[in-house]
Short mmCIF file of C-alpha atoms in Angstrom, two decimals:
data_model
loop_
_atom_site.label_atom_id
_atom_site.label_comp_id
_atom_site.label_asym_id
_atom_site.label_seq_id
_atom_site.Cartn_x
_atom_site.Cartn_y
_atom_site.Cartn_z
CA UNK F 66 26.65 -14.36 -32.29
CA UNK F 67 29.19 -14.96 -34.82
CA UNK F 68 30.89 -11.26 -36.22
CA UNK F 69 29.35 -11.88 -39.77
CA UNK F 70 25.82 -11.56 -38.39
CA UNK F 71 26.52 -7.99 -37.30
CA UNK F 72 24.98 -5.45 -39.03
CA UNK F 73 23.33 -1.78 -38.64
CA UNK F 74 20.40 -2.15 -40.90
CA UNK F 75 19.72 1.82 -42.74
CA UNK F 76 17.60 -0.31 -45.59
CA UNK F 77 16.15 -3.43 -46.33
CA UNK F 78 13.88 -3.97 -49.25
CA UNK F 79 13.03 -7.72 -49.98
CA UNK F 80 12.82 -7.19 -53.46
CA UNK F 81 15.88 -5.74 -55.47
CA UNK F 82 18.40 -4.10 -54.25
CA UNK F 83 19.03 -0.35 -54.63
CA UNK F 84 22.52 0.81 -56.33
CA UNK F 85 20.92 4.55 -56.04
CA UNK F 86 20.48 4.52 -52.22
CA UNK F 87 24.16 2.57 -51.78
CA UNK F 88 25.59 5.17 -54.33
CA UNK F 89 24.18 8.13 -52.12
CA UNK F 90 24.75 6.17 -48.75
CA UNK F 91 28.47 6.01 -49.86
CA UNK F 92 28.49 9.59 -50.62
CA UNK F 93 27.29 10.89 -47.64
CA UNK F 94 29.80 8.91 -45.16
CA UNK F 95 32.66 9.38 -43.39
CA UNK F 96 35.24 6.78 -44.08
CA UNK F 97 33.85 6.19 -40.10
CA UNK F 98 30.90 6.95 -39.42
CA UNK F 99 29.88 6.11 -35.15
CA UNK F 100 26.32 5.71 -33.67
CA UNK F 101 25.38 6.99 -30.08
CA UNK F 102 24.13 3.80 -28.28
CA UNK F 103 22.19 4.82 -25.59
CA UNK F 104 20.27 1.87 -23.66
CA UNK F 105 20.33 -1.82 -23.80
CA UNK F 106 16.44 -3.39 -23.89
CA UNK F 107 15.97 -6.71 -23.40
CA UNK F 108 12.86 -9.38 -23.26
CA UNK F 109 11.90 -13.00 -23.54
CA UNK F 110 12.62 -13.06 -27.25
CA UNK F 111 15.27 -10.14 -27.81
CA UNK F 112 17.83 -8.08 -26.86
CA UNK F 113 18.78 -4.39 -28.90
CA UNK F 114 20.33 -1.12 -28.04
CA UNK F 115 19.10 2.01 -28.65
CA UNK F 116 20.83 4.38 -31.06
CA UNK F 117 20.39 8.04 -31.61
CA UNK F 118 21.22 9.10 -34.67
CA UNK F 119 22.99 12.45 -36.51
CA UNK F 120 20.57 14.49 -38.58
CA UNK F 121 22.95 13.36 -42.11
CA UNK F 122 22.49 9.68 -40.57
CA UNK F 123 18.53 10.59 -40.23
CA UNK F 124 18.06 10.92 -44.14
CA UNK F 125 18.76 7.21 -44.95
CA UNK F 126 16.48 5.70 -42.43
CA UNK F 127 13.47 5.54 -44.65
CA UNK F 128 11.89 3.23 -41.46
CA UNK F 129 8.81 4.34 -39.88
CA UNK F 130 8.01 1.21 -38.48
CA UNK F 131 11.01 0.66 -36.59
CA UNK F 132 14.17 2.68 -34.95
CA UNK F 133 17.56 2.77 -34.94
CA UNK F 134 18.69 0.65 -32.87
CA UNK F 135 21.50 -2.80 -32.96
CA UNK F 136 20.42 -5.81 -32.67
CA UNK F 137 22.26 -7.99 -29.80
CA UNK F 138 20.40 -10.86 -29.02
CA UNK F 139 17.44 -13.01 -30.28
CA UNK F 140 15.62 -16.35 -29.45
CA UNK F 141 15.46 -19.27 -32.55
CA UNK F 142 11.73 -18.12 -33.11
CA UNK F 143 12.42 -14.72 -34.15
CA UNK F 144 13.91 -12.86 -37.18
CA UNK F 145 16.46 -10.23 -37.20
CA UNK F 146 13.99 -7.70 -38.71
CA UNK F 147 11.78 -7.70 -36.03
CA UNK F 148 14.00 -6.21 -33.52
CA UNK F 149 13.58 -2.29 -34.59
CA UNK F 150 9.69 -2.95 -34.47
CA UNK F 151 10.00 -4.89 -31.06
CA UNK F 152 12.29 -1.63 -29.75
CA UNK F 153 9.91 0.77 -31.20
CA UNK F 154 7.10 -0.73 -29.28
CA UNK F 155 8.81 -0.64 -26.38
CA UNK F 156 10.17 2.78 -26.40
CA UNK F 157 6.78 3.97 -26.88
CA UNK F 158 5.05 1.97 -24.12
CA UNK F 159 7.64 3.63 -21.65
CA UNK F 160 8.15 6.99 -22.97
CA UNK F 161 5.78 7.37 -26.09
CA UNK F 162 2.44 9.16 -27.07
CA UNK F 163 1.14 5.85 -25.54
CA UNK F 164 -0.95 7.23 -22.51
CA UNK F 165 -1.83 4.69 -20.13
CA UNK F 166 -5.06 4.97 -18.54
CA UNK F 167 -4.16 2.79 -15.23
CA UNK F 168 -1.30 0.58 -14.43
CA UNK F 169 -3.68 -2.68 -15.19
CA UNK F 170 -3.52 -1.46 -18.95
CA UNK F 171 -0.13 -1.08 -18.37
CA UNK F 172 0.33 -4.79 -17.37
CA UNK F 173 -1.86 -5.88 -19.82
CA UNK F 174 0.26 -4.02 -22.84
CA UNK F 175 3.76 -5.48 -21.33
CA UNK F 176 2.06 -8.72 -21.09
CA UNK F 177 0.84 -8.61 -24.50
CA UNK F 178 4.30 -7.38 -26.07
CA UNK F 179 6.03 -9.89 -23.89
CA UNK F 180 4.28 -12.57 -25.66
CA UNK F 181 4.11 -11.37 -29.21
CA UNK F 182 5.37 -13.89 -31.42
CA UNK F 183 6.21 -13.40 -35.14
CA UNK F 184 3.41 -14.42 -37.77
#
């Protein structure tokens, strides 16, 4: 992965981009700021670590369909945004409020997110 392609994303919007939330993002750094990477995840399609995140970090996530987390590695037939949604799904089949009711439904949920493919 060349350097340029690394990022930590705190915001995306699709649609303009947002001088306020840079302005206050700025503001509310250190000159270095450092993430706490805790676990690397990887399947089939991609690769991300996990990343817990300081409580003055916490206020610019504005996510709540994905989590922190940095990207490492990704097959052709994904995006780049998908990873924090992929992670998220993972995280909460192995440690979530996601209550399995037997290890068949178990299989049949890491089959399924195995398998998921971007629409």
């Amino acid at each position: 992965m060349p350097q340029t392609d690394l990022h930590c994303t705190a915001h995306f919007s699709p649609l303009k981009r947002y001088f306020h939330f840079e302005q206050n993002w700025l503001k509310g750094t250190t000159p270095q700021e450092s993430l706490l990477c805790n676990d690397m995840y990887s399947g089939p399609q991609l690769c991300a670590l996990s990343v817990t995140i300081t409580k003055e970090q916490a206020l610019f996530d504005l996510f709540s369909d994905r989590v922190p987390h940095v990207s490492i590695a990704k097959t052709d037939d994904v995006i780049w945004e998908d990873s924090g949604a992929w992670l998220k799904s993972v995280l909460q089949l192995l440690y979530g409020s996601w209550e399995e009711q037997n290890s068949t439904e178990r299989e049949v949920a890491t089959m399924q997110l195995k398998h998921t493919t971007p629409a």
